[in-house]
Short mmCIF file of C-alpha atoms in Angstrom, two decimals:
data_model
loop_
_atom_site.label_atom_id
_atom_site.label_comp_id
_atom_site.label_asym_id
_atom_site.label_seq_id
_atom_site.Cartn_x
_atom_site.Cartn_y
_atom_site.Cartn_z
CA MET A 28 125.70 12.20 -85.82
CA ALA A 29 124.93 8.14 -83.92
CA GLU A 30 121.44 7.55 -82.32
CA SER A 31 122.80 7.90 -79.05
CA LYS A 32 121.47 4.74 -76.83
CA TRP A 33 121.02 7.14 -73.69
CA THR A 34 117.82 5.17 -71.88
CA PRO A 35 116.42 7.15 -68.10
CA LYS A 36 118.65 4.96 -66.09
CA GLU A 37 120.92 6.64 -67.27
CA PRO A 38 122.23 10.63 -65.87
CA MET A 39 120.38 12.90 -68.32
CA VAL A 40 122.94 15.57 -68.10
CA SER A 41 126.55 13.94 -67.61
CA ALA A 42 129.81 16.79 -66.92
CA LYS A 43 132.76 15.26 -67.19
CA ASP A 44 135.84 16.97 -66.23
CA VAL A 45 134.94 20.83 -67.67
CA HIS A 46 137.92 23.36 -67.94
CA LYS A 47 136.83 26.89 -69.97
CA SER A 48 139.27 29.35 -69.80
CA PHE A 49 138.21 33.02 -71.05
CA GLY A 50 141.51 34.43 -72.57
CA ASP A 51 143.97 33.64 -69.43
CA LEU A 52 141.67 33.79 -67.07
CA GLU A 53 140.10 29.94 -66.43
CA VAL A 54 136.91 30.14 -65.29
CA LEU A 55 135.95 26.05 -65.29
CA LYS A 56 139.01 24.32 -63.81
CA GLY A 57 137.51 20.73 -64.11
CA VAL A 58 133.79 21.02 -63.49
CA SER A 59 131.98 16.97 -63.01
CA MET A 60 128.19 16.59 -61.85
CA ASP A 61 125.58 14.23 -63.06
CA VAL A 62 121.44 14.83 -63.17
CA MET A 63 119.54 12.23 -63.28
CA LYS A 64 116.12 12.59 -65.20
CA GLY A 65 113.19 14.66 -62.45
CA ASP A 66 116.44 16.22 -60.77
CA CYS A 67 116.24 19.22 -59.22
CA VAL A 68 120.05 21.00 -59.24
CA CYS A 69 120.43 23.98 -57.19
CA VAL A 70 124.61 25.49 -57.93
CA ILE A 71 125.16 27.92 -55.46
CA GLY A 72 128.44 29.80 -54.92
CA PRO A 73 129.76 33.23 -55.66
CA SER A 74 129.82 35.81 -57.89
CA GLY A 75 132.56 34.99 -60.87
CA SER A 76 133.04 31.19 -59.51
CA GLY A 77 132.09 29.76 -62.91
CA LYS A 78 128.32 28.95 -62.08
CA SER A 79 126.51 30.66 -65.51
CA THR A 80 129.24 29.73 -67.56
CA TYR A 81 129.41 26.29 -66.92
CA ILE A 82 125.65 26.15 -67.54
CA ARG A 83 125.71 27.80 -70.88
CA CYS A 84 128.46 25.52 -70.96
CA ILE A 85 125.30 22.62 -71.03
CA ASN A 86 123.65 24.03 -74.52
CA ALA A 87 126.54 25.03 -76.07
CA LEU A 88 126.06 29.07 -75.66
CA ASN A 89 130.28 28.79 -74.76
CA PRO A 90 132.12 26.64 -76.07
CA ILE A 91 133.49 24.04 -73.79
CA ASP A 92 137.95 24.01 -74.40
CA SER A 93 137.91 20.44 -72.32
CA GLY A 94 136.31 17.77 -70.50
CA SER A 95 132.82 16.10 -71.37
CA ILE A 96 128.99 16.83 -71.01
CA GLU A 97 126.59 14.60 -72.84
CA VAL A 98 123.02 15.32 -72.39
CA GLU A 99 120.73 12.54 -72.82
CA GLY A 100 123.90 10.43 -74.56
CA GLN A 101 124.95 13.55 -76.52
CA GLU A 102 128.07 15.00 -76.50
CA VAL A 103 128.15 18.59 -76.23
CA ASN A 104 131.76 19.11 -76.90
CA ASP A 105 131.70 17.79 -80.17
CA PRO A 106 133.09 19.98 -83.25
CA HIS A 107 129.99 17.86 -85.20
CA LEU A 108 127.11 18.19 -82.45
CA ASP A 109 124.12 19.17 -83.90
CA LYS A 110 123.83 22.71 -81.64
CA LEU A 111 120.05 23.19 -83.26
CA GLU A 112 118.78 19.76 -81.95
CA LEU A 113 120.41 19.57 -78.56
CA ARG A 114 118.69 22.96 -77.60
CA LYS A 115 115.59 21.86 -79.13
CA LYS A 116 116.16 19.34 -75.04
CA VAL A 117 117.51 21.75 -73.66
CA GLY A 118 115.39 24.86 -72.30
CA MET A 119 117.04 28.11 -70.56
CA VAL A 120 115.76 31.47 -68.90
CA PHE A 121 118.00 33.54 -68.40
CA GLN A 122 118.35 36.50 -65.76
CA GLN A 123 117.27 39.46 -67.74
CA TYR A 124 114.51 37.20 -69.18
CA ASN A 125 114.54 38.18 -72.97
CA LEU A 126 111.97 37.99 -73.94
CA PHE A 127 111.33 39.08 -77.47
CA PRO A 128 110.12 43.50 -77.49
CA HIS A 129 107.97 43.28 -80.64
CA LYS A 130 106.12 40.48 -79.87
CA THR A 131 103.43 39.83 -77.10
CA ALA A 132 103.53 37.59 -74.23
CA LEU A 133 101.71 35.02 -76.45
CA GLU A 134 103.85 34.73 -79.32
CA ASN A 135 107.01 35.56 -77.22
CA ILE A 136 105.43 31.22 -76.48
CA MET A 137 104.44 30.32 -80.04
CA MET A 138 107.35 31.48 -81.97
CA ALA A 139 109.62 28.59 -81.84
CA PRO A 140 107.68 25.24 -81.54
CA MET A 141 105.65 27.05 -85.58
CA ARG A 142 109.48 28.31 -86.43
CA VAL A 143 111.40 25.64 -85.33
CA LEU A 144 109.80 22.15 -85.05
CA LYS A 145 107.25 23.36 -87.58
CA GLU A 146 104.02 22.51 -85.21
CA PRO A 147 101.07 23.99 -86.71
CA LYS A 148 99.50 26.68 -84.95
CA ASP A 149 96.11 26.20 -84.08
CA GLU A 150 98.17 23.10 -82.06
CA VAL A 151 101.04 25.49 -80.41
CA GLU A 152 98.51 28.22 -79.52
CA THR A 153 96.37 25.37 -77.10
CA ARG A 154 99.15 24.66 -75.92
CA ALA A 155 100.78 27.97 -74.47
CA ARG A 156 97.47 29.40 -73.46
CA GLU A 157 97.94 26.07 -71.14
CA LEU A 158 101.22 27.41 -70.60
CA ILE A 159 99.41 30.64 -69.35
CA LYS A 160 97.41 29.83 -66.94
CA LYS A 161 100.31 27.01 -65.65
CA VAL A 162 102.36 30.26 -65.02
CA ARG A 163 99.48 32.71 -63.51
CA LEU A 164 99.29 35.12 -66.35
CA GLU A 165 96.23 34.35 -67.90
CA GLY A 166 94.41 37.78 -69.25
CA LYS A 167 98.13 38.79 -70.17
CA GLU A 168 98.27 36.44 -73.27
CA ASP A 169 98.62 40.01 -76.23
CA SER A 170 100.79 42.24 -73.03
CA PHE A 171 103.97 42.75 -74.58
CA PRO A 172 107.22 42.29 -72.77
CA GLY A 173 107.37 46.31 -71.71
CA GLU A 174 104.42 46.46 -70.36
CA LEU A 175 104.76 43.47 -67.78
CA SER A 176 106.72 43.24 -64.90
CA GLY A 177 110.31 41.58 -64.18
CA GLY A 178 108.14 38.67 -62.50
CA GLN A 179 105.43 38.07 -65.53
CA GLN A 180 108.70 37.99 -67.67
CA GLN A 181 110.53 36.16 -66.41
CA ARG A 182 107.69 33.71 -66.15
CA VAL A 183 106.61 34.37 -69.72
CA ALA A 184 110.13 33.19 -70.24
CA ILE A 185 109.85 30.44 -68.81
CA ALA A 186 107.01 29.47 -70.76
CA ARG A 187 108.46 29.92 -73.80
CA SER A 188 111.31 27.56 -72.68
CA LEU A 189 108.24 24.94 -72.17
CA ALA A 190 106.14 25.88 -74.71
CA MET A 191 109.76 23.62 -76.35
CA ARG A 192 108.77 20.46 -74.45
CA PRO A 193 112.44 19.89 -73.26
CA ASP A 194 114.06 17.39 -70.95
CA VAL A 195 116.01 19.15 -69.08
CA MET A 196 115.56 22.80 -67.95
CA LEU A 197 118.51 25.34 -67.18
CA PHE A 198 117.55 29.04 -65.15
CA ASP A 199 119.98 30.99 -65.19
CA GLU A 200 120.23 33.31 -61.72
CA VAL A 201 116.77 34.08 -62.89
CA THR A 202 115.36 35.44 -59.68
CA ALA A 203 118.49 38.10 -59.60
CA ALA A 204 116.76 40.84 -61.55
CA LEU A 205 113.84 40.85 -59.83
CA ASP A 206 112.48 42.98 -56.65
CA PRO A 207 112.40 40.68 -53.40
CA GLU A 208 108.55 40.53 -53.88
CA THR A 209 107.93 39.27 -57.56
CA VAL A 210 111.07 36.63 -56.83
CA LYS A 211 108.48 33.94 -54.78
CA GLU A 212 105.82 34.32 -57.97
CA VAL A 213 108.84 33.03 -60.02
CA LEU A 214 110.17 30.11 -57.60
CA VAL A 215 106.68 28.57 -56.42
CA THR A 216 106.03 28.40 -60.32
CA ILE A 217 109.16 26.10 -60.95
CA ARG A 218 109.01 24.34 -58.11
CA ASP A 219 105.90 22.72 -59.19
CA LEU A 220 108.09 22.07 -62.96
CA ALA A 221 110.52 20.50 -60.57
CA GLU A 222 107.27 18.87 -58.06
CA GLU A 223 105.79 17.50 -61.65
CA GLY A 224 109.21 16.00 -62.38
CA MET A 225 111.03 18.31 -64.69
CA THR A 226 114.43 18.02 -64.44
CA CYS A 227 116.08 21.34 -63.35
CA ILE A 228 119.52 22.60 -63.17
CA LEU A 229 119.04 26.01 -61.76
CA VAL A 230 122.28 28.53 -60.46
CA THR A 231 120.68 30.37 -57.48
CA HIS A 232 121.54 32.84 -54.62
CA GLU A 233 117.93 31.57 -53.61
CA MET A 234 119.17 29.49 -50.88
CA GLY A 235 115.90 29.04 -48.86
CA PHE A 236 114.47 27.62 -52.32
CA ALA A 237 117.40 25.75 -52.61
CA ARG A 238 117.11 23.82 -49.20
CA GLU A 239 112.90 23.32 -50.15
CA VAL A 240 113.41 21.99 -53.78
CA ALA A 241 116.52 21.32 -54.50
CA ASN A 242 117.53 17.60 -54.05
CA HIS A 243 121.20 18.39 -55.19
CA ILE A 244 123.09 21.04 -54.07
CA TYR A 245 126.32 21.79 -55.35
CA PHE A 246 128.60 24.39 -54.29
CA THR A 247 130.79 26.14 -56.65
CA ASP A 248 134.58 28.96 -55.71
CA ARG A 249 136.62 29.30 -58.36
CA GLY A 250 135.92 27.17 -61.30
CA VAL A 251 136.38 23.66 -58.90
CA ILE A 252 133.45 22.13 -56.86
CA VAL A 253 134.06 22.21 -53.41
CA GLU A 254 131.71 20.37 -51.89
CA HIS A 255 127.91 18.69 -53.05
CA GLY A 256 125.06 17.12 -51.26
CA PRO A 257 121.69 16.90 -50.21
CA PRO A 258 120.16 20.02 -48.56
CA LYS A 259 119.80 18.29 -45.57
CA THR A 260 123.37 17.94 -45.27
CA PHE A 261 124.70 20.65 -46.54
CA PHE A 262 123.35 22.90 -45.52
CA THR A 263 123.71 21.61 -41.63
CA LYS A 264 127.14 19.69 -42.05
CA ALA A 265 129.21 21.04 -44.90
CA LYS A 266 132.66 20.62 -44.01
CA ASP A 267 134.96 22.71 -46.20
CA PRO A 268 135.82 26.13 -44.56
CA ARG A 269 134.61 27.22 -47.21
CA THR A 270 130.94 25.67 -47.69
CA LYS A 271 131.24 26.96 -44.42
CA GLU A 272 132.83 30.56 -44.85
CA PHE A 273 129.78 31.29 -47.85
CA LEU A 274 127.16 29.49 -46.23
CA SER A 275 127.45 31.67 -42.94
CA GLN A 276 127.84 34.88 -44.74
CA ILE A 277 124.15 34.36 -46.79
CA LEU A 278 122.23 32.54 -43.44
CA MET V 24 154.85 62.25 -56.50
CA SER V 25 154.94 64.49 -59.60
CA ALA V 26 157.43 62.28 -61.54
CA ARG V 27 155.50 59.52 -61.37
CA THR V 28 153.88 58.55 -64.97
CA LEU V 29 150.01 58.36 -64.05
CA ILE V 30 149.21 57.08 -67.94
CA PRO V 31 150.93 54.50 -69.35
CA GLY V 32 153.13 56.57 -72.28
CA ILE V 33 152.47 59.86 -71.16
CA THR V 34 155.57 60.99 -70.16
CA ALA V 35 154.55 64.81 -68.94
CA ARG V 36 154.97 65.11 -65.57
CA ALA V 37 151.79 65.41 -63.94
CA THR V 38 151.47 69.17 -62.52
CA THR V 39 148.96 68.73 -60.17
CA ASP V 40 148.14 65.14 -56.90
CA LEU V 41 144.76 66.71 -56.88
CA PRO V 42 142.10 64.27 -58.40
CA VAL V 43 141.32 64.79 -62.04
CA LEU V 44 138.03 64.97 -63.50
CA LYS V 45 138.99 62.30 -66.69
CA PRO V 46 137.29 63.81 -70.05
CA PHE V 47 133.96 63.78 -71.13
CA LYS V 48 132.95 60.93 -73.22
CA GLY V 49 131.60 62.20 -76.14
CA LYS V 50 128.10 60.96 -77.52
CA PRO V 51 128.48 57.43 -78.42
CA TYR V 52 128.15 57.11 -82.87
CA GLY V 53 124.51 56.45 -82.63
CA HIS V 54 123.85 58.74 -81.10
CA ASP V 55 125.32 61.79 -84.67
CA GLU V 56 124.51 59.10 -87.22
CA ILE V 57 121.35 61.83 -87.96
CA GLY V 58 123.99 64.85 -87.36
CA PHE V 59 122.59 66.61 -90.98
CA SER V 60 119.53 65.71 -90.64
CA ARG V 61 119.86 67.57 -87.02
CA PHE V 62 121.40 70.76 -88.18
CA LEU V 63 118.80 71.47 -90.94
CA ALA V 64 116.25 70.91 -89.04
CA ASN V 65 117.76 73.96 -86.56
CA LEU V 66 117.26 75.94 -89.36
CA SER V 67 114.58 78.53 -89.65
CA PRO V 68 113.15 78.94 -92.75
CA TRP V 69 113.13 82.81 -92.74
CA ALA V 70 117.32 82.70 -92.71
CA VAL V 71 117.94 80.98 -96.07
CA VAL V 72 115.69 83.42 -97.44
CA CYS V 73 117.02 86.20 -95.88
CA VAL V 74 120.83 84.98 -96.75
CA VAL V 75 119.63 85.18 -100.29
CA MET V 76 117.53 87.60 -100.30
CA LEU V 77 120.68 89.79 -98.41
CA LEU V 78 123.12 88.53 -101.26
CA ALA V 79 120.47 89.55 -103.97
CA LEU V 80 121.28 93.47 -102.35
CA TRP V 81 125.26 93.67 -102.61
CA PRO V 82 125.24 93.76 -106.90
CA MET V 83 122.30 95.88 -106.84
CA ALA V 84 124.56 98.31 -104.71
CA ALA V 85 127.62 97.67 -106.97
CA MET V 86 125.91 98.07 -110.34
CA ALA V 87 123.64 100.35 -110.15
CA GLN V 88 125.04 102.39 -112.87
CA ALA V 89 124.58 99.46 -114.92
CA LYS V 90 121.70 99.20 -117.21
CA TYR V 91 120.89 95.38 -116.43
CA THR V 92 119.58 95.50 -113.16
CA ILE V 93 119.17 93.53 -110.94
CA GLY V 94 114.85 92.97 -111.27
CA ASP V 95 115.82 92.20 -114.80
CA ALA V 96 117.66 89.30 -113.91
CA PHE V 97 115.01 87.71 -110.75
CA ASP V 98 112.66 88.70 -114.20
CA ALA V 99 114.53 86.45 -116.25
CA LEU V 100 114.60 83.90 -113.66
CA TRP V 101 111.06 83.93 -113.07
CA LYS V 102 110.38 83.55 -116.65
CA TRP V 103 112.77 79.71 -116.29
CA VAL V 104 111.12 78.91 -112.49
CA PRO V 105 108.75 76.59 -115.17
CA PHE V 106 111.93 74.71 -116.88
CA LEU V 107 114.43 74.30 -114.06
CA VAL V 108 112.05 72.91 -111.83
CA THR V 109 110.23 70.33 -113.97
CA LYS V 110 113.24 69.63 -116.17
CA GLY V 111 115.97 70.07 -113.91
CA PHE V 112 115.14 69.86 -109.98
CA ALA V 113 112.89 66.92 -111.33
CA LEU V 114 116.18 64.98 -112.69
CA ASN V 115 117.80 66.15 -109.08
CA ILE V 116 114.60 64.17 -107.11
CA LEU V 117 114.85 61.06 -109.65
CA ILE V 118 118.13 60.51 -109.24
CA SER V 119 117.91 60.80 -105.72
CA VAL V 120 114.99 58.04 -105.58
CA THR V 121 116.75 55.98 -108.15
CA THR V 122 120.04 56.41 -106.02
CA MET V 123 118.66 55.75 -102.73
CA ALA V 124 116.69 52.96 -103.79
CA ILE V 125 120.01 51.29 -105.52
CA GLY V 126 121.98 52.41 -102.64
CA THR V 127 119.63 50.86 -100.00
CA ALA V 128 119.46 47.36 -101.21
CA ALA V 129 122.77 47.23 -101.67
CA GLY V 130 123.46 49.02 -98.78
CA VAL V 131 121.24 46.38 -96.55
CA LEU V 132 123.49 43.17 -98.14
CA LEU V 133 126.69 44.52 -96.99
CA GLY V 134 125.66 45.51 -93.50
CA LEU V 135 124.05 41.73 -93.14
CA TRP V 136 127.52 40.52 -94.49
CA GLN V 137 129.42 42.86 -92.11
CA ILE V 138 127.79 40.92 -89.69
CA SER V 139 128.94 38.05 -91.69
CA PRO V 140 130.39 34.71 -88.65
CA HIS V 141 132.74 33.60 -92.18
CA PRO V 142 135.34 35.73 -91.01
CA ALA V 143 136.41 35.77 -94.87
CA ILE V 144 133.34 37.45 -96.10
CA GLN V 145 131.99 39.97 -92.47
CA LYS V 146 136.36 41.34 -93.13
CA THR V 147 135.29 41.85 -96.91
CA ALA V 148 131.97 43.56 -96.24
CA TRP V 149 133.70 45.65 -94.25
CA ALA V 150 136.46 46.63 -95.55
CA VAL V 151 134.44 47.70 -98.82
CA THR V 152 132.20 49.89 -96.37
CA GLN V 153 135.30 51.80 -95.49
CA ALA V 154 136.79 52.44 -98.90
CA PHE V 155 133.57 53.54 -100.16
CA ARG V 156 132.69 55.39 -96.49
CA ASN V 157 135.33 57.47 -97.51
CA SER V 158 136.07 58.76 -100.44
CA PRO V 159 135.06 61.39 -102.10
CA TRP V 160 132.22 60.96 -103.46
CA LEU V 161 133.65 62.94 -107.01
CA VAL V 162 136.02 60.89 -107.13
CA LEU V 163 133.57 58.00 -107.40
CA LEU V 164 131.26 59.77 -110.48
CA PHE V 165 133.96 60.24 -111.68
CA ILE V 166 135.44 56.17 -112.18
CA VAL V 167 131.68 55.16 -112.85
CA MET V 168 131.26 58.06 -115.44
CA LEU V 169 134.46 57.03 -117.28
CA ALA V 170 134.56 53.62 -117.23
CA PHE V 171 131.15 53.09 -117.30
CA PRO V 172 130.04 51.93 -121.41
CA PHE V 173 127.50 54.52 -122.52
CA GLU V 174 125.15 51.29 -124.16
CA ILE V 175 125.43 47.87 -123.24
CA THR V 176 124.18 45.32 -125.70
CA ILE V 177 122.57 42.16 -124.56
CA ALA V 178 121.93 39.70 -127.21
CA GLY V 179 121.70 41.66 -129.77
CA VAL V 180 119.48 43.97 -128.46
CA THR V 181 121.76 47.45 -127.83
CA ILE V 182 120.37 49.74 -124.73
CA PRO V 183 122.02 53.52 -124.31
CA ILE V 184 122.87 54.05 -121.06
CA PRO V 185 121.83 58.18 -120.21
CA ASP V 186 124.15 59.88 -118.36
CA TRP V 187 122.43 60.57 -114.93
CA MET V 188 121.96 56.70 -115.16
CA LYS V 189 125.33 56.12 -115.18
CA ALA V 190 125.75 59.01 -112.01
CA VAL V 191 122.84 57.33 -109.76
CA PHE V 192 125.86 54.30 -110.05
CA GLY V 193 128.03 56.60 -108.88
CA LEU V 194 126.38 57.69 -106.03
CA SER V 195 124.85 54.28 -105.29
CA LEU V 196 128.92 53.38 -104.22
CA PRO V 197 128.81 55.62 -100.56
CA ILE V 198 124.93 55.61 -100.44
CA MET V 199 125.79 51.91 -100.16
CA ALA V 200 128.85 51.77 -97.80
CA ASN V 201 126.81 54.21 -95.02
CA ILE V 202 123.85 52.33 -95.29
CA SER V 203 126.09 49.19 -94.40
CA GLU V 204 127.36 50.79 -91.51
CA VAL V 205 123.37 52.45 -90.47
CA VAL V 206 123.00 48.62 -91.29
CA ARG V 207 125.52 47.10 -88.54
CA GLY V 208 124.55 50.13 -86.52
CA ALA V 209 121.40 48.84 -85.43
CA ILE V 210 121.87 44.97 -85.89
CA GLN V 211 124.94 45.39 -83.35
CA SER V 212 122.86 48.41 -81.17
CA VAL V 213 120.57 44.69 -80.04
CA PRO V 214 121.62 43.60 -77.18
CA THR V 215 123.28 39.88 -77.45
CA GLY V 216 120.48 38.97 -75.12
CA GLN V 217 118.66 38.48 -77.41
CA TRP V 218 120.46 36.27 -79.61
CA GLU V 219 121.37 33.52 -76.79
CA ALA V 220 117.82 33.31 -76.00
CA SER V 221 116.53 32.75 -79.68
CA GLU V 222 120.01 30.60 -80.18
CA SER V 223 118.96 29.15 -76.61
CA LEU V 224 115.12 28.56 -78.52
CA ALA V 225 117.17 26.24 -81.19
CA PHE V 226 116.43 28.91 -83.76
CA SER V 227 119.02 29.01 -86.09
CA ARG V 228 121.59 31.91 -86.90
CA ASN V 229 118.90 32.97 -90.34
CA GLN V 230 115.43 32.54 -87.87
CA THR V 231 116.90 35.11 -85.04
CA LEU V 232 118.10 37.51 -87.88
CA TRP V 233 115.05 37.47 -89.96
CA ARG V 234 113.02 36.81 -87.23
CA ILE V 235 114.91 37.82 -84.30
CA ILE V 236 117.20 41.23 -84.22
CA LEU V 237 115.80 42.64 -87.95
CA PRO V 238 112.22 43.34 -86.88
CA GLN V 239 113.37 45.29 -83.72
CA CYS V 240 115.88 47.07 -85.69
CA PHE V 241 114.37 47.55 -88.61
CA LYS V 242 112.49 51.57 -86.90
CA ARG V 243 116.34 52.56 -85.12
CA MET V 244 117.36 52.55 -89.11
CA ILE V 245 115.02 55.11 -90.68
CA PRO V 246 116.14 57.84 -88.85
CA PRO V 247 119.09 57.52 -90.17
CA TRP V 248 118.39 56.23 -93.17
CA MET V 249 116.48 59.21 -94.35
CA ASN V 250 119.32 61.38 -92.68
CA TRP V 251 121.35 60.07 -96.05
CA TYR V 252 118.10 60.32 -98.11
CA ALA V 253 118.92 64.35 -97.98
CA ILE V 254 122.27 64.48 -97.31
CA LEU V 255 121.97 62.70 -100.93
CA THR V 256 119.54 64.76 -102.53
CA MET V 257 122.27 67.95 -101.57
CA ALA V 258 124.71 66.87 -102.98
CA THR V 259 122.91 65.61 -106.32
CA PRO V 260 124.08 68.45 -108.21
CA LEU V 261 127.71 66.96 -108.26
CA VAL V 262 126.50 65.15 -111.59
CA SER V 263 126.24 68.99 -112.71
CA LEU V 264 130.17 68.83 -113.72
CA LEU V 265 129.95 66.00 -114.79
CA GLY V 266 127.40 67.03 -117.56
CA VAL V 267 124.12 65.77 -116.47
CA GLU V 268 121.02 68.00 -117.28
CA GLU V 269 119.79 68.62 -113.28
CA ILE V 270 118.91 71.98 -111.82
CA VAL V 271 122.26 73.32 -111.84
CA THR V 272 123.29 72.53 -115.15
CA LEU V 273 120.46 74.05 -116.61
CA SER V 274 120.49 77.42 -114.49
CA ARG V 275 123.89 77.86 -116.45
CA GLN V 276 122.88 76.83 -119.47
CA ALA V 277 119.65 79.29 -118.74
CA MET V 278 121.18 82.32 -117.90
CA GLU V 279 124.11 81.64 -120.97
CA GLY V 280 120.84 82.09 -122.55
CA GLU V 281 120.21 85.56 -120.91
CA ASN V 282 123.62 86.84 -121.81
CA ASN V 283 125.59 85.76 -118.63
CA HIS V 284 124.64 89.44 -117.70
CA PRO V 285 126.51 89.31 -113.81
CA GLU V 286 122.97 90.08 -111.86
CA LEU V 287 121.88 86.57 -112.95
CA LEU V 288 124.28 84.41 -110.84
CA ILE V 289 122.94 85.34 -107.87
CA PRO V 290 118.43 84.97 -108.26
CA PHE V 291 119.56 81.54 -109.95
CA TYR V 292 121.96 80.09 -108.19
CA GLY V 293 119.54 81.78 -104.84
CA PHE V 294 116.97 79.77 -106.36
CA CYS V 295 118.38 76.46 -106.70
CA LEU V 296 119.67 76.82 -102.53
CA VAL V 297 116.03 77.55 -101.72
CA ILE V 298 114.53 74.71 -104.27
CA PHE V 299 116.81 72.00 -102.29
CA PHE V 300 116.54 73.57 -98.91
CA ALA V 301 112.96 73.08 -99.10
CA TYR V 302 112.80 70.32 -100.36
CA CYS V 303 115.30 68.48 -97.48
CA TYR V 304 113.94 70.36 -94.62
CA PRO V 305 110.70 68.68 -94.37
CA ILE V 306 112.20 65.44 -94.48
CA ALA V 307 114.74 66.95 -92.30
CA ARG V 308 111.76 68.09 -89.25
CA TRP V 309 110.30 64.50 -90.21
CA THR V 310 113.49 62.25 -89.29
CA ILE V 311 114.13 64.25 -85.96
CA SER V 312 109.95 64.22 -85.07
CA LEU V 313 110.78 59.94 -85.65
CA GLU V 314 113.83 59.39 -83.76
CA ARG V 315 112.50 61.57 -80.87
CA LYS V 316 109.29 58.93 -81.51
CA PHE V 317 111.75 56.07 -81.96
CA SER V 318 113.75 56.84 -79.12
CA VAL V 319 111.25 56.89 -76.24
CA LYS V 320 109.84 53.57 -76.62
CA LEU V 321 111.23 50.96 -76.80
#
């Protein structure tokens, strides 16, 4: 594979005219977006509009049918793509946490750096303990996922992804399965990350969070991006009737 | 209304316009994986003894005139018991253990091939699994018995293959296929989110399988695996049809040695029943308790 000549001045994630179908159902009908390094981008929209499918395409969990997605200049829609190399750069957090139930919180975080990046155990452990601290879970190192609340599990999942030192983090409705009280602790963790300059792409229904933290918002409906812009103008000066309707229903 | 076809493909007239409860959906396959152990474990140990005793009474009444009494038959059995257990039943256990070892090793491999990403491997493994899972055990046994040489010569050294070893190969085939299904079922019972999470952490497929998925489903495989061991042990007398000198063959020989009195039948075969039950019953109880324990803790 050719060494990519990507520089931080170019978009870190660049999607162009992405199409994706499941059987007869076309889920993405030409999605394009550029995400610069350090951006925090929120993708919002009604259920079934293709938001989750889209971010799962970015780390090649779903292959795309046509178009192009480049991550740091590496084409994802390439039959010879080294998926593992791509996924070392792209972290992902899921709605259902998907922690490994047979491993403790600390082991969940340490596994990938040790087994995939082959880093020495001491180093990884030090970093894992720092990450536990960062997601405010000191004392839970040796707890199994089953012993943690949803919000705590989700923060372990975030730490697990961060342990791989990714360049981009994808969040797929990470608060959708949580109690209202625990949503906040997860959002605060993500906000801290964004403020430290981590490039984040979130699929979310948390409008308050989108307004406060995101620097760009995309509204998708039925597989296309209907409207996008910075939160200031997006929430107050939406032009498209579909965006207006959606915002009026949830704000 | 009544003329309308409510269910595609069903043309019979609907007999009611009222809402109808859909048929109850039975328990999924996984719950019946240990059906045999469930049945066995629910038997009262006394039930088996009582059945054998009742059967034993029947010839006593029918042949009370004969000189050879049922008491004599039990005396004869008593004399033969040590021989039947140490030479006969011990071989049944040996056959069941070796078969299980070979069947498990081959079955795990076949089960892993069943979830292979390569369609050719996956389809072949599926076909092999289905073929051996749905074949009569006795037919498989006969094929192996007749197809296998009685000795093999490797580099000038001739190694004889005893009949019981050939029987082991024959029985290993259906066990392999059933273990293959156990493995496939257990792997597929792990939520797909686990695959996605480890893939997105850049684990390779093999790493995902060995480090994430298999450790999670190992426990789930134990009860059905033990269930198959009990079924297999109960099936080992099949090999007596092929002349292997296990407990049933030896019982028959012992009865011949006692002049084939019909009174001998019930005590001798009854003893076989009881000893198999005594061996498999605790295994079944253990299987059930493990299954309960593992299904609670997740």
